PDB file of C-alpha atoms in Angstrom:
ATOM      1  CA  LYS A   1      65.322  37.907  11.858  1.00 72.00           C
ATOM      2  CA  GLN A   2      64.781  34.766  13.893  1.00 74.00           C
ATOM      3  CA  LEU A   3      67.345  35.757  16.535  1.00 72.00           C
ATOM      4  CA  ILE A   4      65.968  39.281  16.944  1.00 75.00           C
ATOM      5  CA  GLU A   5      62.360  38.039  17.161  1.00 79.00           C
ATOM      6  CA  ASN A   6      63.352  35.507  19.820  1.00 77.00           C
ATOM      7  CA  LEU A   7      65.099  38.285  21.765  1.00 76.00           C
ATOM      8  CA  ARG A   8      62.026  40.506  21.540  1.00 79.00           C
ATOM      9  CA  SER A   9      59.839  37.774  23.037  1.00 80.00           C
ATOM     10  CA  CYS A  10      62.221  37.163  25.962  1.00 76.00           C
ATOM     11  CA  PRO A  11      60.715  38.449  29.248  1.00 70.00           C
ATOM     12  CA  SER A  12      64.096  39.567  30.610  1.00 71.00           C
ATOM     13  CA  ILE A  13      64.713  41.866  27.605  1.00 70.00           C
ATOM     14  CA  THR A  14      62.070  44.552  27.603  1.00 66.00           C
ATOM     15  CA  GLY A  15      61.536  47.591  25.476  1.00 66.00           C
ATOM     16  CA  TYR A  16      62.882  48.358  22.069  1.00 63.00           C
ATOM     17  CA  ASP A  17      66.370  49.182  21.009  1.00 60.00           C
ATOM     18  CA  TYR A  18      68.261  48.973  17.765  1.00 54.00           C
ATOM     19  CA  LEU A  19      69.267  45.338  18.171  1.00 56.00           C
ATOM     20  CA  GLY A  20      72.008  43.541  16.270  1.00 59.00           C
ATOM     21  CA  GLY A  21      73.544  46.453  14.375  1.00 64.00           C
ATOM     22  CA  ILE A  22      76.417  44.932  12.404  1.00 62.00           C
ATOM     23  CA  ASP A  23      78.439  41.783  11.916  1.00 57.00           C
ATOM     24  CA  THR A  24      81.616  42.527  13.838  1.00 56.00           C
ATOM     25  CA  HIS A  25      83.550  39.368  13.069  1.00 51.00           C
ATOM     26  CA  TRP A  26      86.523  41.380  11.751  1.00 50.00           C
ATOM     27  CA  HIS A  27      86.546  43.759  14.718  1.00 51.00           C
ATOM     28  CA  THR A  28      86.022  41.589  17.794  1.00 53.00           C
ATOM     29  CA  ILE A  29      85.840  37.921  18.630  1.00 52.00           C
ATOM     30  CA  GLY A  30      82.676  35.990  17.892  1.00 50.00           C
ATOM     31  CA  TYR A  31      80.189  36.343  15.075  1.00 51.00           C
ATOM     32  CA  PRO A  32      76.993  38.043  16.192  1.00 53.00           C
ATOM     33  CA  CYS A  33      73.947  38.113  13.987  1.00 61.00           C
ATOM     34  CA  GLY A  34      73.811  41.642  12.605  1.00 65.00           C
ATOM     35  CA  LEU A  35      71.331  43.463  10.429  1.00 69.00           C
ATOM     36  CA  PHE A  36      74.134  44.932   8.340  1.00 72.00           C
ATOM     37  CA  ASN A  37      77.464  43.586   7.173  1.00 70.00           C
ATOM     38  CA  GLU A  38      80.737  44.935   8.547  1.00 68.00           C
ATOM     39  CA  PHE A  39      80.615  47.812   6.027  1.00 72.00           C
ATOM     40  CA  TYR A  40      77.211  49.011   7.344  1.00 73.00           C
ATOM     41  CA  GLU A  41      75.445  47.814   4.192  1.00 77.00           C
ATOM     42  CA  GLU A  42      72.107  45.997   4.218  1.00 75.00           C
ATOM     43  CA  LYS A  43      72.651  42.282   3.839  1.00 73.00           C
ATOM     44  CA  TYR A  44      71.826  40.810   0.458  1.00 74.00           C
ATOM     45  CA  GLY A  45      68.110  40.317   0.012  1.00 77.00           C
ATOM     46  CA  GLU A  46      67.111  42.518   2.969  1.00 77.00           C
ATOM     47  CA  THR A  47      65.386  45.838   2.482  1.00 82.00           C
ATOM     48  CA  THR A  48      64.621  48.511   5.042  1.00 81.00           C
ATOM     49  CA  ALA A  49      60.958  47.433   4.960  1.00 86.00           C
ATOM     50  CA  ASP A  50      61.995  43.815   5.694  1.00 83.00           C
ATOM     51  CA  ILE A  51      64.095  44.877   8.675  1.00 80.00           C
ATOM     52  CA  LEU A  52      61.369  47.129  10.099  1.00 83.00           C
ATOM     53  CA  ARG A  53      58.982  44.147  10.139  1.00 86.00           C
ATOM     54  CA  TYR A  54      61.046  42.523  12.903  1.00 83.00           C
ATOM     55  CA  ASN A  55      63.156  45.372  14.348  1.00 81.00           C
ATOM     56  CA  ASN A  56      60.898  48.307  15.111  1.00 86.00           C
ATOM     57  CA  SER A  57      59.167  49.855  18.110  1.00 88.00           C
ATOM     58  CA  SER A  58      56.207  47.505  17.585  1.00 92.00           C
ATOM     59  CA  VAL A  59      56.532  44.104  15.938  1.00 92.00           C
ATOM     60  CA  LEU A  60      54.509  40.928  15.602  1.00 95.00           C
ATOM     61  CA  LEU A  61      56.156  37.767  16.898  1.00 93.00           C
ATOM     62  CA  CYS A  62      55.399  34.131  16.178  1.00 91.00           C
ATOM     63  CA  GLY A  63      57.164  32.011  18.782  1.00 77.00           C
ATOM     64  CA  MET A  64      58.646  29.296  16.615  1.00 76.00           C
ATOM     65  CA  GLY A  65      61.900  29.298  18.540  1.00 69.00           C
ATOM     66  CA  LYS A  66      64.467  27.566  16.370  1.00 71.00           C
ATOM     67  CA  TYR A  67      61.954  25.548  14.343  1.00 76.00           C
ATOM     68  CA  ARG A  68      61.094  26.209  10.710  1.00 83.00           C
ATOM     69  CA  ASN A  69      60.625  22.639   9.366  1.00 89.00           C
ATOM     70  CA  TYR A  70      57.375  20.754   9.895  1.00 91.00           C
ATOM     71  CA  ARG A  71      55.900  17.393   8.918  1.00 92.00           C
ATOM     72  CA  ALA A  72      52.929  17.282   6.527  1.00 93.00           C
ATOM     73  CA  GLY A  73      49.656  16.138   8.041  1.00 92.00           C
ATOM     74  CA  GLU A  74      50.402  17.431  11.549  1.00 92.00           C
ATOM     75  CA  ILE A  75      48.820  20.390  13.313  1.00 94.00           C
ATOM     76  CA  TYR A  76      50.784  23.645  13.313  1.00 94.00           C
ATOM     77  CA  SER A  77      50.175  25.674  16.471  1.00 94.00           C
ATOM     78  CA  GLU A  78      52.123  28.748  17.581  1.00 94.00           C
ATOM     79  CA  THR A  79      51.261  31.861  19.559  1.00 94.00           C
ATOM     80  CA  LEU A  80      51.034  35.204  17.764  1.00 96.00           C
ATOM     81  CA  GLN A  81      52.261  38.021  20.025  1.00 95.00           C
ATOM     82  CA  ILE A  82      52.871  41.723  19.687  1.00 95.00           C
ATOM     83  CA  SER A  83      55.856  43.469  21.239  1.00 92.00           C
ATOM     84  CA  HIS A  84      54.325  46.934  21.389  1.00 93.00           C
ATOM     85  CA  TYR A  85      56.590  49.746  22.535  1.00 90.00           C
ATOM     86  CA  GLY A  86      55.027  52.458  20.401  1.00 89.00           C
ATOM     87  CA  LYS A  87      53.859  55.758  21.877  1.00 89.00           C
ATOM     88  CA  GLU A  88      50.141  54.993  22.180  1.00 92.00           C
ATOM     89  CA  ILE A  89      47.755  52.241  23.208  1.00 95.00           C
ATOM     90  CA  LEU A  90      46.294  50.603  20.090  1.00 95.00           C
ATOM     91  CA  LYS A  91      42.477  50.698  20.159  1.00 95.00           C
ATOM     92  CA  ASP A  92      39.836  48.845  18.131  1.00 96.00           C
ATOM     93  CA  CYS A  93      42.367  46.512  16.534  1.00 96.00           C
ATOM     94  CA  GLN A  94      41.772  43.959  13.853  1.00 98.00           C
ATOM     95  CA  VAL A  95      44.129  40.969  13.831  1.00 98.00           C
ATOM     96  CA  LYS A  96      44.408  38.881  10.666  1.00 98.00           C
ATOM     97  CA  TRP A  97      46.655  35.967   9.814  1.00 98.00           C
ATOM     98  CA  SER A  98      46.851  33.723   6.774  1.00 98.00           C
ATOM     99  CA  VAL A  99      48.968  30.888   5.422  1.00 98.00           C
ATOM    100  CA  VAL A 100      49.835  30.620   1.726  1.00 98.00           C
ATOM    101  CA  ILE A 101      51.413  27.766  -0.218  1.00 97.00           C
ATOM    102  CA  ASP A 102      51.979  28.248  -3.960  1.00 95.00           C
ATOM    103  CA  LYS A 103      49.788  31.404  -3.970  1.00 96.00           C
ATOM    104  CA  GLU A 104      46.847  29.488  -2.434  1.00 96.00           C
ATOM    105  CA  ILE A 105      45.488  30.385   1.003  1.00 97.00           C
ATOM    106  CA  ILE A 106      45.310  27.193   3.073  1.00 96.00           C
ATOM    107  CA  ALA A 107      44.288  28.763   6.398  1.00 97.00           C
ATOM    108  CA  GLU A 108      43.248  32.174   7.712  1.00 97.00           C
ATOM    109  CA  LYS A 109      41.609  33.836  10.687  1.00 97.00           C
ATOM    110  CA  GLN A 110      40.467  37.303  11.670  1.00 97.00           C
ATOM    111  CA  LEU A 111      39.511  38.683  15.089  1.00 97.00           C
ATOM    112  CA  ASN A 112      38.958  41.984  16.844  1.00 97.00           C
ATOM    113  CA  ILE A 113      40.763  43.153  19.976  1.00 96.00           C
ATOM    114  CA  ALA A 114      39.522  46.200  21.904  1.00 95.00           C
ATOM    115  CA  LYS A 115      42.962  47.485  22.894  1.00 95.00           C
ATOM    116  CA  ILE A 116      46.630  46.550  22.960  1.00 96.00           C
ATOM    117  CA  VAL A 117      48.556  48.198  25.781  1.00 94.00           C
ATOM    118  CA  ASN A 118      51.967  49.657  24.979  1.00 91.00           C
ATOM    119  CA  GLY A 119      55.135  48.906  26.915  1.00 89.00           C
ATOM    120  CA  LYS A 120      54.776  45.128  26.973  1.00 89.00           C
ATOM    121  CA  ILE A 121      54.480  41.902  25.037  1.00 90.00           C
ATOM    122  CA  THR A 122      50.888  40.745  24.559  1.00 94.00           C
ATOM    123  CA  GLU A 123      49.563  37.411  23.313  1.00 95.00           C
ATOM    124  CA  LEU A 124      47.060  38.002  20.516  1.00 97.00           C
ATOM    125  CA  THR A 125      45.878  34.592  19.313  1.00 96.00           C
ATOM    126  CA  GLN A 126      46.932  31.086  18.337  1.00 96.00           C
ATOM    127  CA  ILE A 127      47.916  30.469  14.751  1.00 96.00           C
ATOM    128  CA  GLU A 128      46.652  26.927  14.377  1.00 96.00           C
ATOM    129  CA  PHE A 129      45.887  24.902  11.265  1.00 96.00           C
ATOM    130  CA  ASN A 130      46.370  21.469   9.725  1.00 96.00           C
ATOM    131  CA  LEU A 131      49.509  21.156   7.639  1.00 95.00           C
ATOM    132  CA  PRO A 132      48.437  19.743   4.275  1.00 95.00           C
ATOM    133  CA  ALA A 133      49.415  16.270   3.096  1.00 92.00           C
ATOM    134  CA  LEU A 134      52.169  16.770   0.508  1.00 91.00           C
ATOM    135  CA  LYS A 135      54.199  14.534  -1.776  1.00 88.00           C
ATOM    136  CA  GLU A 136      57.103  16.977  -1.892  1.00 91.00           C
ATOM    137  CA  GLY A 137      58.521  19.670   0.346  1.00 93.00           C
ATOM    138  CA  LYS A 138      56.903  23.115   0.071  1.00 95.00           C
ATOM    139  CA  LYS A 139      57.466  26.557   1.538  1.00 96.00           C
ATOM    140  CA  ALA A 140      54.525  28.114   3.362  1.00 96.00           C
ATOM    141  CA  ILE A 141      54.334  31.816   4.184  1.00 96.00           C
ATOM    142  CA  ILE A 142      52.541  32.805   7.371  1.00 97.00           C
ATOM    143  CA  SER A 143      51.502  36.470   7.287  1.00 97.00           C
ATOM    144  CA  ALA A 144      49.971  38.491  10.101  1.00 98.00           C
ATOM    145  CA  VAL A 145      48.778  42.069  10.414  1.00 98.00           C
ATOM    146  CA  VAL A 146      47.374  44.150  13.262  1.00 98.00           C
ATOM    147  CA  SER A 147      45.430  47.186  12.081  1.00 97.00           C
ATOM    148  CA  SER A 148      44.099  50.019  14.199  1.00 94.00           C
ATOM    149  CA  LYS A 149      42.846  53.491  13.399  1.00 91.00           C
ATOM    150  CA  ASN A 150      46.349  55.008  13.284  1.00 86.00           C
ATOM    151  CA  SER A 151      48.704  52.132  12.546  1.00 91.00           C
ATOM    152  CA  GLU A 152      49.322  48.870  10.767  1.00 95.00           C
ATOM    153  CA  ILE A 153      51.896  46.351  11.990  1.00 96.00           C
ATOM    154  CA  LYS A 154      52.850  43.451   9.705  1.00 96.00           C
ATOM    155  CA  ASN A 155      55.192  40.491   9.744  1.00 96.00           C
ATOM    156  CA  GLN A 156      55.616  37.208   7.919  1.00 94.00           C
ATOM    157  CA  TRP A 157      57.452  33.949   8.472  1.00 93.00           C
ATOM    158  CA  ASN A 158      58.559  31.206   6.117  1.00 92.00           C
ATOM    159  CA  ILE A 159      58.161  27.603   7.182  1.00 94.00           C
ATOM    160  CA  TRP A 160      58.918  24.447   5.234  1.00 94.00           C
ATOM    161  CA  ILE A 161      56.596  21.456   5.192  1.00 95.00           C
ATOM    162  CA  PHE A 162      57.950  18.026   4.292  1.00 93.00           C
ATOM    163  CA  PRO A 163      56.128  14.731   3.709  1.00 90.00           C
ATOM    164  CA  GLU A 164      56.866  11.584   5.672  1.00 79.00           C
ATOM    165  CA  ILE A 165      60.021   9.946   4.332  1.00 74.00           C
ATOM    166  CA  GLU A 166      58.106   6.803   3.315  1.00 65.00           C
ATOM    167  CA  ALA A 167      55.540   8.868   1.383  1.00 52.00           C
ATOM    168  CA  ALA A 168      58.251  10.837  -0.372  1.00 53.00           C
ATOM    169  CA  CYS A 169      60.109   7.654  -1.354  1.00 57.00           C
ATOM    170  CA  GLU A 170      57.249   5.332  -2.370  1.00 62.00           C
ATOM    171  CA  ASN A 171      58.862   4.327  -5.655  1.00 63.00           C
ATOM    172  CA  ALA A 172      62.448   5.028  -4.703  1.00 63.00           C
ATOM    173  CA  LYS A 173      65.073   2.517  -3.723  1.00 61.00           C
ATOM    174  CA  ILE A 174      66.656   3.430  -0.402  1.00 59.00           C
ATOM    175  CA  VAL A 175      70.297   2.501   0.000  1.00 59.00           C
ATOM    176  CA  ASP A 176      71.847   2.473   3.445  1.00 57.00           C
ATOM    177  CA  ASN A 177      75.618   2.217   3.206  1.00 54.00           C
ATOM    178  CA  ARG A 178      76.458   3.183   6.769  1.00 53.00           C
ATOM    179  CA  ARG A 179      79.051   0.970   8.355  1.00 51.00           C
ATOM    180  CA  LYS A 180      77.741  -1.243  11.092  1.00 50.00           C
ATOM    181  CA  LEU A 181      79.990  -1.425  14.129  1.00 45.00           C
TER     182      LEU A 181
END
């Protein structure tokens, strides 16, 4: 998912194609990131609906690059984009995003966009919020949806938020047994 979304946001790769078909590590050299295993079966835990969220003619992208781990108490800020290669211009769109930790919404925003042109990648908004202060690591789910009269495009991303090491180890004894050279 992460690899395909990063490819979709790359300006030198335009349009939509069926990206990353299968893992071909038994057939050729290398180990590409495929949507299916070498027997053309969906990978464990992936459904067709999951795959279509990030590999479809129009998908939402959140440019996290290779990052998925964040420090509690900092500000999270990433750009929400749409790679829209559907047949029609999207008109009178509503963009919504939210962040959930343990079934509780910690941030959300909604805005209207008059139109989203097809055949390109368009920046929609910034997803920006304060990461909560935590005493233990937690998974947060960022969800976004673009709705128009004739379509709805959704995606979601998991991030992990960790406290400062000192905060997580207030009452713990830290042992450092690395050899000093």
